[in-house]
Short mmCIF file of C-alpha atoms in Angstrom, two decimals:
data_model
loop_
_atom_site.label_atom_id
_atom_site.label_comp_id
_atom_site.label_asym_id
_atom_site.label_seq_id
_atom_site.Cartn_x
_atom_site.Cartn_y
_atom_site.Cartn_z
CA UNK A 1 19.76 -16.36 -4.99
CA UNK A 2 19.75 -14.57 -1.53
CA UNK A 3 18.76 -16.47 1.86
CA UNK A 4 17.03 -14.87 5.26
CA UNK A 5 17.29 -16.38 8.29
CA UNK A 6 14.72 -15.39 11.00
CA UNK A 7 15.39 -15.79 13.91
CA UNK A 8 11.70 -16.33 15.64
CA UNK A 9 10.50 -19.18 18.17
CA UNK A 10 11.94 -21.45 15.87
CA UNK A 11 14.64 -20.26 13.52
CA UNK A 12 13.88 -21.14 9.91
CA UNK A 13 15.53 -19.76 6.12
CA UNK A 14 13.54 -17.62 3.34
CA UNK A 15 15.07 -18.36 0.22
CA UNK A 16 14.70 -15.86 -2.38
CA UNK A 17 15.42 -16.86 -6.71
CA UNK A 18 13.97 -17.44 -9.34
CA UNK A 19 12.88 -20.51 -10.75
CA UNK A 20 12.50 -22.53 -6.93
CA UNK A 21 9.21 -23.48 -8.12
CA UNK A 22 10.40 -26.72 -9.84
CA UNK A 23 12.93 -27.05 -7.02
CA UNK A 24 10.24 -26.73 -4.39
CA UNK A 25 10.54 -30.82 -2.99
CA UNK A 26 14.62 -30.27 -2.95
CA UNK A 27 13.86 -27.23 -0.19
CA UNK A 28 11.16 -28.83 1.44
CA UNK A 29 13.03 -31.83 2.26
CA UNK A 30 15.55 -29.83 3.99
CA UNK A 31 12.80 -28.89 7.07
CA UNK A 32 10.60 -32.11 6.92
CA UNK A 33 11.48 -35.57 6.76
CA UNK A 34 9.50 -37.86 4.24
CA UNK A 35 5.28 -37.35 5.20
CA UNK A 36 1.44 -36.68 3.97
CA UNK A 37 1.57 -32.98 2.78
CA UNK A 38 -1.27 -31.16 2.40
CA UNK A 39 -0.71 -28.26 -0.53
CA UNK A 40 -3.30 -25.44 -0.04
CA UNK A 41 -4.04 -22.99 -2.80
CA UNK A 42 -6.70 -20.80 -4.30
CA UNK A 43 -8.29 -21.95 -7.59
CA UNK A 44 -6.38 -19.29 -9.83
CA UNK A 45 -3.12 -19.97 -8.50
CA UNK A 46 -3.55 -24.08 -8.15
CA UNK A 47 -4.41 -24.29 -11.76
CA UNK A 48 -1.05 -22.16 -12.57
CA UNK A 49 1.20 -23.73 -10.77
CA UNK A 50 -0.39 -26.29 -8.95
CA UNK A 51 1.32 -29.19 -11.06
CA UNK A 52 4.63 -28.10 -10.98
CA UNK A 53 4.50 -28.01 -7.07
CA UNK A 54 3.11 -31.22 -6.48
CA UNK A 55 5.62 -33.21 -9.17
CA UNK A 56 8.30 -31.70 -7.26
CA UNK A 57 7.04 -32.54 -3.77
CA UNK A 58 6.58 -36.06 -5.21
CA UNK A 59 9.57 -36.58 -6.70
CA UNK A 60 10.84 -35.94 -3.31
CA UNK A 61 9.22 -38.49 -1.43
CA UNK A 62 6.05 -36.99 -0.79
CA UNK A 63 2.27 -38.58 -0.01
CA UNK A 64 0.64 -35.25 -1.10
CA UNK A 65 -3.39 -33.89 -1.34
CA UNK A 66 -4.64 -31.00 -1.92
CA UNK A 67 -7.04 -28.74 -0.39
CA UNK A 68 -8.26 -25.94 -2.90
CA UNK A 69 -11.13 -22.89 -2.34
CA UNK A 70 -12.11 -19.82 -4.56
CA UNK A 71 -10.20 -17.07 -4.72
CA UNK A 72 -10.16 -13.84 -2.89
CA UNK A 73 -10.65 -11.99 -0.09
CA UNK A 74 -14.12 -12.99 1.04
CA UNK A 75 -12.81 -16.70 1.26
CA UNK A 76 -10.91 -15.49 4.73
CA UNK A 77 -12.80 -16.29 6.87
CA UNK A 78 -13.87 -19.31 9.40
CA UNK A 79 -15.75 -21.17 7.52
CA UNK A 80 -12.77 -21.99 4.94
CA UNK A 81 -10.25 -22.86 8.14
CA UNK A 82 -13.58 -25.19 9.20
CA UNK A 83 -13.43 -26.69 5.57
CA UNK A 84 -9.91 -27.11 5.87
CA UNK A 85 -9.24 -28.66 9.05
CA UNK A 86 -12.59 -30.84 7.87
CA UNK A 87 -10.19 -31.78 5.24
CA UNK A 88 -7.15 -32.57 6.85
CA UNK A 89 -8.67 -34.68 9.74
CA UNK A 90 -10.24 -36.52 7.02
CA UNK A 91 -7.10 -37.02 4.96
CA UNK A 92 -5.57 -38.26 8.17
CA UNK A 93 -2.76 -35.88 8.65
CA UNK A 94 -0.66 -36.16 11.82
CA UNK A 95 1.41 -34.19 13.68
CA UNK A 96 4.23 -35.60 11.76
CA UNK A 97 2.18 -34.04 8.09
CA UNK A 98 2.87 -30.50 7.30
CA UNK A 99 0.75 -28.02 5.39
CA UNK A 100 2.34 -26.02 2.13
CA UNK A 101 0.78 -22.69 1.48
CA UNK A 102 0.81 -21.98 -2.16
CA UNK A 103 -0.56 -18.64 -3.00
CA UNK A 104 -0.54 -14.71 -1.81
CA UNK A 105 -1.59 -13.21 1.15
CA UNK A 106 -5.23 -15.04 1.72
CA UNK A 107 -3.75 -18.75 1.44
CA UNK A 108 -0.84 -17.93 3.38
CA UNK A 109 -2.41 -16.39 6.33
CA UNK A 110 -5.68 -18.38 6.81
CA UNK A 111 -3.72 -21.82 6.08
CA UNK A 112 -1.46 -21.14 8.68
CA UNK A 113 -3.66 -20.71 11.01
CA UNK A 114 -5.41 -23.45 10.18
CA UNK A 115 -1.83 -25.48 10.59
CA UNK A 116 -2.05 -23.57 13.82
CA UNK A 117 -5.15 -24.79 14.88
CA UNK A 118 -5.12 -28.68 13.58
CA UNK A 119 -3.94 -30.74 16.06
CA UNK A 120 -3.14 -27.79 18.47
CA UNK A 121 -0.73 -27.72 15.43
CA UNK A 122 1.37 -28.52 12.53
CA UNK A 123 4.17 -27.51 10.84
CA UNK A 124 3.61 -25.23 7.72
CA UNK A 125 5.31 -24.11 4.95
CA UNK A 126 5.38 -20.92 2.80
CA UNK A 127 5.56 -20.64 -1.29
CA UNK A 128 4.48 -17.05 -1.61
CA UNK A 129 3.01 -16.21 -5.39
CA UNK A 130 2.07 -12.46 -5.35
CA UNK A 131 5.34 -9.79 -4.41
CA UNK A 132 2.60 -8.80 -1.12
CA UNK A 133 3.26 -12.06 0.05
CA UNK A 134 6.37 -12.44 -0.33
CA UNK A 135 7.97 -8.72 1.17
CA UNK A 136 5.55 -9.44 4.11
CA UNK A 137 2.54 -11.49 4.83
CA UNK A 138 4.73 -14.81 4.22
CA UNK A 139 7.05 -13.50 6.98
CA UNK A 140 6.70 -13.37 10.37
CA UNK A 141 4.10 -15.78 11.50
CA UNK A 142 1.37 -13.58 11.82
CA UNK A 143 -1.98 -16.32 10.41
CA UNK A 144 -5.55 -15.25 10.90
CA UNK A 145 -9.26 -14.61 9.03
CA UNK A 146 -11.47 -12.14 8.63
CA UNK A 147 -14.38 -12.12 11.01
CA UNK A 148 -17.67 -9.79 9.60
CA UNK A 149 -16.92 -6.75 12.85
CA UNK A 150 -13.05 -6.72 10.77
CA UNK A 151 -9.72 -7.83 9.36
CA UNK A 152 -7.78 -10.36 10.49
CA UNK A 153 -9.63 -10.36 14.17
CA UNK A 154 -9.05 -14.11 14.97
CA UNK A 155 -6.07 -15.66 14.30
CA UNK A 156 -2.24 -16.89 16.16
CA UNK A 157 1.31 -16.53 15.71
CA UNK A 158 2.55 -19.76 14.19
CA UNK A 159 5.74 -19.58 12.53
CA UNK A 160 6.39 -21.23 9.20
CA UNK A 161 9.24 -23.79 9.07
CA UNK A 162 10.96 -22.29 5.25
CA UNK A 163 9.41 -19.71 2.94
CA UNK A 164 10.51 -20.53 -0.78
CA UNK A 165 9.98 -16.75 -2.86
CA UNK A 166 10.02 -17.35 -6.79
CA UNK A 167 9.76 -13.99 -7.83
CA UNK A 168 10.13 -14.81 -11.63
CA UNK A 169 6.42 -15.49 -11.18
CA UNK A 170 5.58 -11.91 -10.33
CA UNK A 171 6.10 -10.96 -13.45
CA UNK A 172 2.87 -12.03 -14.77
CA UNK A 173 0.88 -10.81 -12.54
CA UNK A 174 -1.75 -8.11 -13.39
CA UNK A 175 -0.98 -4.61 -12.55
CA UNK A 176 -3.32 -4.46 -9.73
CA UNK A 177 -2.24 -7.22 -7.54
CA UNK A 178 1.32 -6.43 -8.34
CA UNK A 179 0.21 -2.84 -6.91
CA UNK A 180 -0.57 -5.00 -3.91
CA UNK A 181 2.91 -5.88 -2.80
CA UNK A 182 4.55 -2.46 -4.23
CA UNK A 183 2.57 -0.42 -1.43
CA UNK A 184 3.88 -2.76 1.17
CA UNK A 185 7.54 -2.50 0.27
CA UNK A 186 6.84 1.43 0.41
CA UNK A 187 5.35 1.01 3.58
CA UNK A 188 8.99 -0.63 4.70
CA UNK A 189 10.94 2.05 3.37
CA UNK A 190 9.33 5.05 5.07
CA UNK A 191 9.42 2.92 8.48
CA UNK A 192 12.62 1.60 8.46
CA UNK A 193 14.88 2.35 5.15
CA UNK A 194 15.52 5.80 3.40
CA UNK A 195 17.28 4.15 0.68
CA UNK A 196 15.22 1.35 -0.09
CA UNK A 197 12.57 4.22 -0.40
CA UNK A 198 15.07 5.87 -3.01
CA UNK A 199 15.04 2.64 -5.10
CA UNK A 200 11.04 3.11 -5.37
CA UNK A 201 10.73 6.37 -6.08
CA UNK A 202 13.38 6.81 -8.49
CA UNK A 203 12.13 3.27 -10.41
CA UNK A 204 8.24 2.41 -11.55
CA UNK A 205 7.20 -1.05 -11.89
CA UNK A 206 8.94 -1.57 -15.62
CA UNK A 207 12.22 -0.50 -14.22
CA UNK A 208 12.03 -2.89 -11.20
CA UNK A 209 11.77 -5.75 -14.09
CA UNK A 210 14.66 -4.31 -16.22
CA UNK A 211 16.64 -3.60 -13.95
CA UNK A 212 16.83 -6.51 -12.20
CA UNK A 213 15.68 -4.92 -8.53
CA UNK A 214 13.65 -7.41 -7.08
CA UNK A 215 15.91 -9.79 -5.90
CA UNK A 216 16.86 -6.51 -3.77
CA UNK A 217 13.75 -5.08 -3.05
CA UNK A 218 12.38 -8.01 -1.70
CA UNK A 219 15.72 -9.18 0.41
CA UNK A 220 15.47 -5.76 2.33
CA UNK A 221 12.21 -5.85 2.75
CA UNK A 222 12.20 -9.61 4.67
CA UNK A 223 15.02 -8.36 6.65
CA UNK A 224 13.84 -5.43 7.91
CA UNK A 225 10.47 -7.77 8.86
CA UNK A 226 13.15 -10.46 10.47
CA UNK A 227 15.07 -8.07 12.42
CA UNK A 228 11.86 -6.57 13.93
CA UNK A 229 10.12 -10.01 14.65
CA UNK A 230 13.02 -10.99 16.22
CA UNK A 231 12.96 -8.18 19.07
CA UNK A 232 8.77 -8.48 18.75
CA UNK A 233 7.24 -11.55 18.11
CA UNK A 234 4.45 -11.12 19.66
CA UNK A 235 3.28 -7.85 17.95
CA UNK A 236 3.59 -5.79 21.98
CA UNK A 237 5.73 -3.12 20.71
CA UNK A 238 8.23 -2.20 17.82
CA UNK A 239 6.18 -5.03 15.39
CA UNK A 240 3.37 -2.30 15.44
CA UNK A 241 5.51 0.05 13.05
CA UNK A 242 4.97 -2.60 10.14
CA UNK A 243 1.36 -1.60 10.13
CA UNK A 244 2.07 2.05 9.29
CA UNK A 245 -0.46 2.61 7.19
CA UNK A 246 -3.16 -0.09 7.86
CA UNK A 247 -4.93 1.31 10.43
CA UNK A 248 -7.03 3.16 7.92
CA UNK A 249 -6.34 0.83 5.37
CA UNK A 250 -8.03 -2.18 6.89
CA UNK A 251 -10.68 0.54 7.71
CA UNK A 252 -10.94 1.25 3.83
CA UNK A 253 -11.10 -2.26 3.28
CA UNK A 254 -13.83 -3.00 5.69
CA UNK A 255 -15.68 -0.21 4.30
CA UNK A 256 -15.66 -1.24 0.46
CA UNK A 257 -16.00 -4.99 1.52
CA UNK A 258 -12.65 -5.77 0.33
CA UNK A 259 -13.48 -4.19 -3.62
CA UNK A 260 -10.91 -1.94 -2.44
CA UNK A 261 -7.42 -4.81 -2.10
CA UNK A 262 -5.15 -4.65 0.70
CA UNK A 263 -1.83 -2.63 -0.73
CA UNK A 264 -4.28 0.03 -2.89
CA UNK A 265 -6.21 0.60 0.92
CA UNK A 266 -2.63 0.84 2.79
CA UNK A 267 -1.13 2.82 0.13
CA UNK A 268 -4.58 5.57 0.95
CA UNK A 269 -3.84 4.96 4.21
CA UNK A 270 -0.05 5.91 4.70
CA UNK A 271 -1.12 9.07 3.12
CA UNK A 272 -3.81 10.43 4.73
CA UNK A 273 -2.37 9.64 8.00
CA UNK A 274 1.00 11.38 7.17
CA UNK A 275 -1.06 14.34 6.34
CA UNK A 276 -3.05 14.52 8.88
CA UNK A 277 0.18 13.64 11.24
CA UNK A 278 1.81 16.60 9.20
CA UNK A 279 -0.75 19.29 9.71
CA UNK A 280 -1.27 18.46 13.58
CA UNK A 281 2.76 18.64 13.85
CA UNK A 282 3.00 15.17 14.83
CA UNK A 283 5.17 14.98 11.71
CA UNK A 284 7.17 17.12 8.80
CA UNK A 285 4.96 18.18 6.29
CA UNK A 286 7.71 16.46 3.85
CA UNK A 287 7.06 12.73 4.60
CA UNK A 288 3.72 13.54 3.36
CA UNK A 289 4.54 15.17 0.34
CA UNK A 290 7.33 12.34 -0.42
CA UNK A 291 4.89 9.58 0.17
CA UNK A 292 2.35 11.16 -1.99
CA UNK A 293 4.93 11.39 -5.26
CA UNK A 294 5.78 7.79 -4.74
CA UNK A 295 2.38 6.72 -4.97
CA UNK A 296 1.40 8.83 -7.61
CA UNK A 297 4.19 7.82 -9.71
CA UNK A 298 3.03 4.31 -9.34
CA UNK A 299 -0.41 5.17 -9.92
CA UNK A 300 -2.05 4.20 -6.86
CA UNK A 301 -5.40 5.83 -6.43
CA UNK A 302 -4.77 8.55 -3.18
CA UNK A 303 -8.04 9.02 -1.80
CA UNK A 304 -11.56 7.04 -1.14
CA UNK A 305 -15.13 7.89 -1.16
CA UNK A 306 -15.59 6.81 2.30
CA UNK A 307 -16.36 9.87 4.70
CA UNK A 308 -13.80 10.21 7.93
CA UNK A 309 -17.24 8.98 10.07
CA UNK A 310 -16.92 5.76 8.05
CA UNK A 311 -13.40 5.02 8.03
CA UNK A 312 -13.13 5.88 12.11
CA UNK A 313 -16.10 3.76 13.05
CA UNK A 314 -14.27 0.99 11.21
CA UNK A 315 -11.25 1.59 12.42
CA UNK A 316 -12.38 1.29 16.06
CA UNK A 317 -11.84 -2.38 15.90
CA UNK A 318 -8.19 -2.15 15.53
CA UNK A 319 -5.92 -4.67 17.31
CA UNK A 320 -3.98 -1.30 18.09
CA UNK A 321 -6.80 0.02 20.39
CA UNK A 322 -6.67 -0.18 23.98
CA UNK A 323 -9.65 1.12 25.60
CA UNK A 324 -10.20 4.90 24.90
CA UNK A 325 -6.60 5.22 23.00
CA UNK A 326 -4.62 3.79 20.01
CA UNK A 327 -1.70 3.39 18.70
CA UNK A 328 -0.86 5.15 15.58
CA UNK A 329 2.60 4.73 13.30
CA UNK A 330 3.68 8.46 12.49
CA UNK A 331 6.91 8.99 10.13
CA UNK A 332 9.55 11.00 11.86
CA UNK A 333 11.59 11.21 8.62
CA UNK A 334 11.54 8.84 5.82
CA UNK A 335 13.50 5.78 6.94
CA UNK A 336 11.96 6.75 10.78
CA UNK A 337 8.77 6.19 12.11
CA UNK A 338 7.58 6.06 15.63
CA UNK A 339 4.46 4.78 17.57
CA UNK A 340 2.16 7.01 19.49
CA UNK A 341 -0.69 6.54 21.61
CA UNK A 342 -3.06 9.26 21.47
CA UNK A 343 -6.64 9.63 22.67
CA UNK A 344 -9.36 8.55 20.36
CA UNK A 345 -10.37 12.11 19.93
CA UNK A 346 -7.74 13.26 18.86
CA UNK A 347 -7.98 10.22 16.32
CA UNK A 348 -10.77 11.08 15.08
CA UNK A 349 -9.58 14.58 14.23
CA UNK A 350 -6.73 13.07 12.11
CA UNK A 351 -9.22 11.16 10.34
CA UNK A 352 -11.11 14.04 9.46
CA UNK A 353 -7.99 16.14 8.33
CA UNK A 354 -6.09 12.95 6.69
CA UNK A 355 -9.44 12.74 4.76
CA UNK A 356 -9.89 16.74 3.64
CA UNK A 357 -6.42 17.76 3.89
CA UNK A 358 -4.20 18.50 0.93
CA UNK A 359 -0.36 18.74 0.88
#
């Protein structure tokens, strides 16, 4: 069992074990006193562990509902926050209730910004399900939908209150999804932490199981994110370097309409960027060819069939654009990674080369 504190507008504990399912009331009744709860989950994950959560919140005390929607991607968006805050206005909720996120990524970020928005808000807690959410999305208070022009374009920083990380349930999660979360936690070790890259590349997925690593992996991973939302809440500065990588991968996710999953699009993304950052001499040509083995050894797919016109006309709507410039992540070294604002011509040229080029 390993705790992280963050240290954000309000201070507030992610717990990481196994088996805090079934202990989830116990830990929630540390951060709210005795109220209506709403639990909100995807239908996949709600009928897995939907029970479990809601007889522990109960035997805690707890009036709980529950607000469910369909899985996936496409369900980010306004219309499920309407349906939602429908919901909780009609289940009464006060500003005294709280919201529990139970799920990956999508529950996580478009319930709390529904907890954001309800009430001019509500506190919320986190109980990620997927490893993506837990190494990052669950962290940080960053909420938000999809709108059709892009990802995650409306949206506010609302802090959780506790994130509770069972990652015993990762384990039976298909490949894919788990693929999801293992591109993120490379993403954090070529920004920010040389060794934890050296755990990844030297391990594959089985070996992370075996050998007991995740308890680790995923501790380093919310720390780094804590120490950096700590300086940068507010995502004006060094909180940009956690998007290495997602620039074009939100791109390549626009593009497909989200066929192509989050981590799989970031994982293409950190690598054509580093090559194209490599062969302008922006960067060494060896953070390239490092990322590159990492992802091949975990099999993630290192290109797309989306042309470098494609990808930078999506791209254009990044929250990392400021007039006729953006901001792009560029790896130094592994472990190092710096931001740089360069002209979008000059973007568009890495585009084109991060698309073509080979290392």
């Amino acid at each position: 069992m390993r705790k992280v504190t963050v240290d954000a507008s309000i201070k507030y504990d992610v717990w990481i074990g196994s088996g805090l399912l079934e202990r989830a009331g116990a830990y929630v009744s540390e951060v709210f006193p005795r109220c209506k709860l709403c639990v909100v989950s995807d239908d996949t994950v709600y009928g897995l562990y939907g029970e479990t959560v809601i007889a522990s919140l109960q035997d805690a005390g707890y009036d709980v509902c529950v607000f469910t929607f369909a899985a996936g991607e496409r369900s980010k968006n306004l219309d499920t926050v309407s349906a939602l805050l429908e919901f909780l206005a009609k289940e009464q909720l006060t500003r005294t209730d709280a919201i529990v996120a139970l799920g990956g990524g999508v529950t996580g970020d478009f319930a709390g910004f529904a907890a954001a928005c309800y009430l001019r808000g509500i506190p919320f807690a986190q109980i990620p399900t997927t490893l993506l959410a837990a190494v990052d999305s669950s962290v940080g208070g960053k909420t938000g939908v999809n709108l059709t022009s892009g990802k995650n374009l409306a949206g506010a920083f609302w802090q959780p209150s506790l994130v509770l990380c069972d990652y015993s349930l990762f384990e039976s999660l298909e490949a894919d999804i788990l693929l999801d979360g293992i591109a993120e936690v490379i993403k954090y070790g070529v920004i920010a932490d040389e060794e934890l890259f050296k755990v990844m590349a030297s391990n594959d997925v089985a070996s992370l199981f075996e050998n007991n690593l995740l308890e680790q992996v995923i501790e380093k991973c919310v720390t780094i994110k804590s120490n950096i939302v700590s300086e940068d809440e507010r995502d004006t500065g060094k909180r940009q370097l956690l998007n290495f990588g997602h620039t074009l991968g939100h791109a390549i996710e626009r593009c497909s309409n989200y066929e192509i999953s989050h981590g799989h699009a970031v994982a293409i993304g950190m690598l054509y960027m580093s090559r194209a950052a490599a062969q302008a001499g922006l960067s060494p040509e060896s953070c390239a060819t490092d990322i590159e083995a990492v992802l091949k050894k975990y099999h993630f797919a290192r290109s797309c069939n989306y042309s470098a016109d494609q990808l930078y006309e999506a791209a254009l709507i990044d929250k990392k654009r400021t007039g006729n410039s953006i901001t792009l992540i560029l790896p130094d070294r592994i472990g190092c990674c710096r931001l740089e604002k360069v002209e979008l011509s000059l973007f568009r040229e890495l585009v084109e080369n991060g698309v073509r080029y080979e290392c």
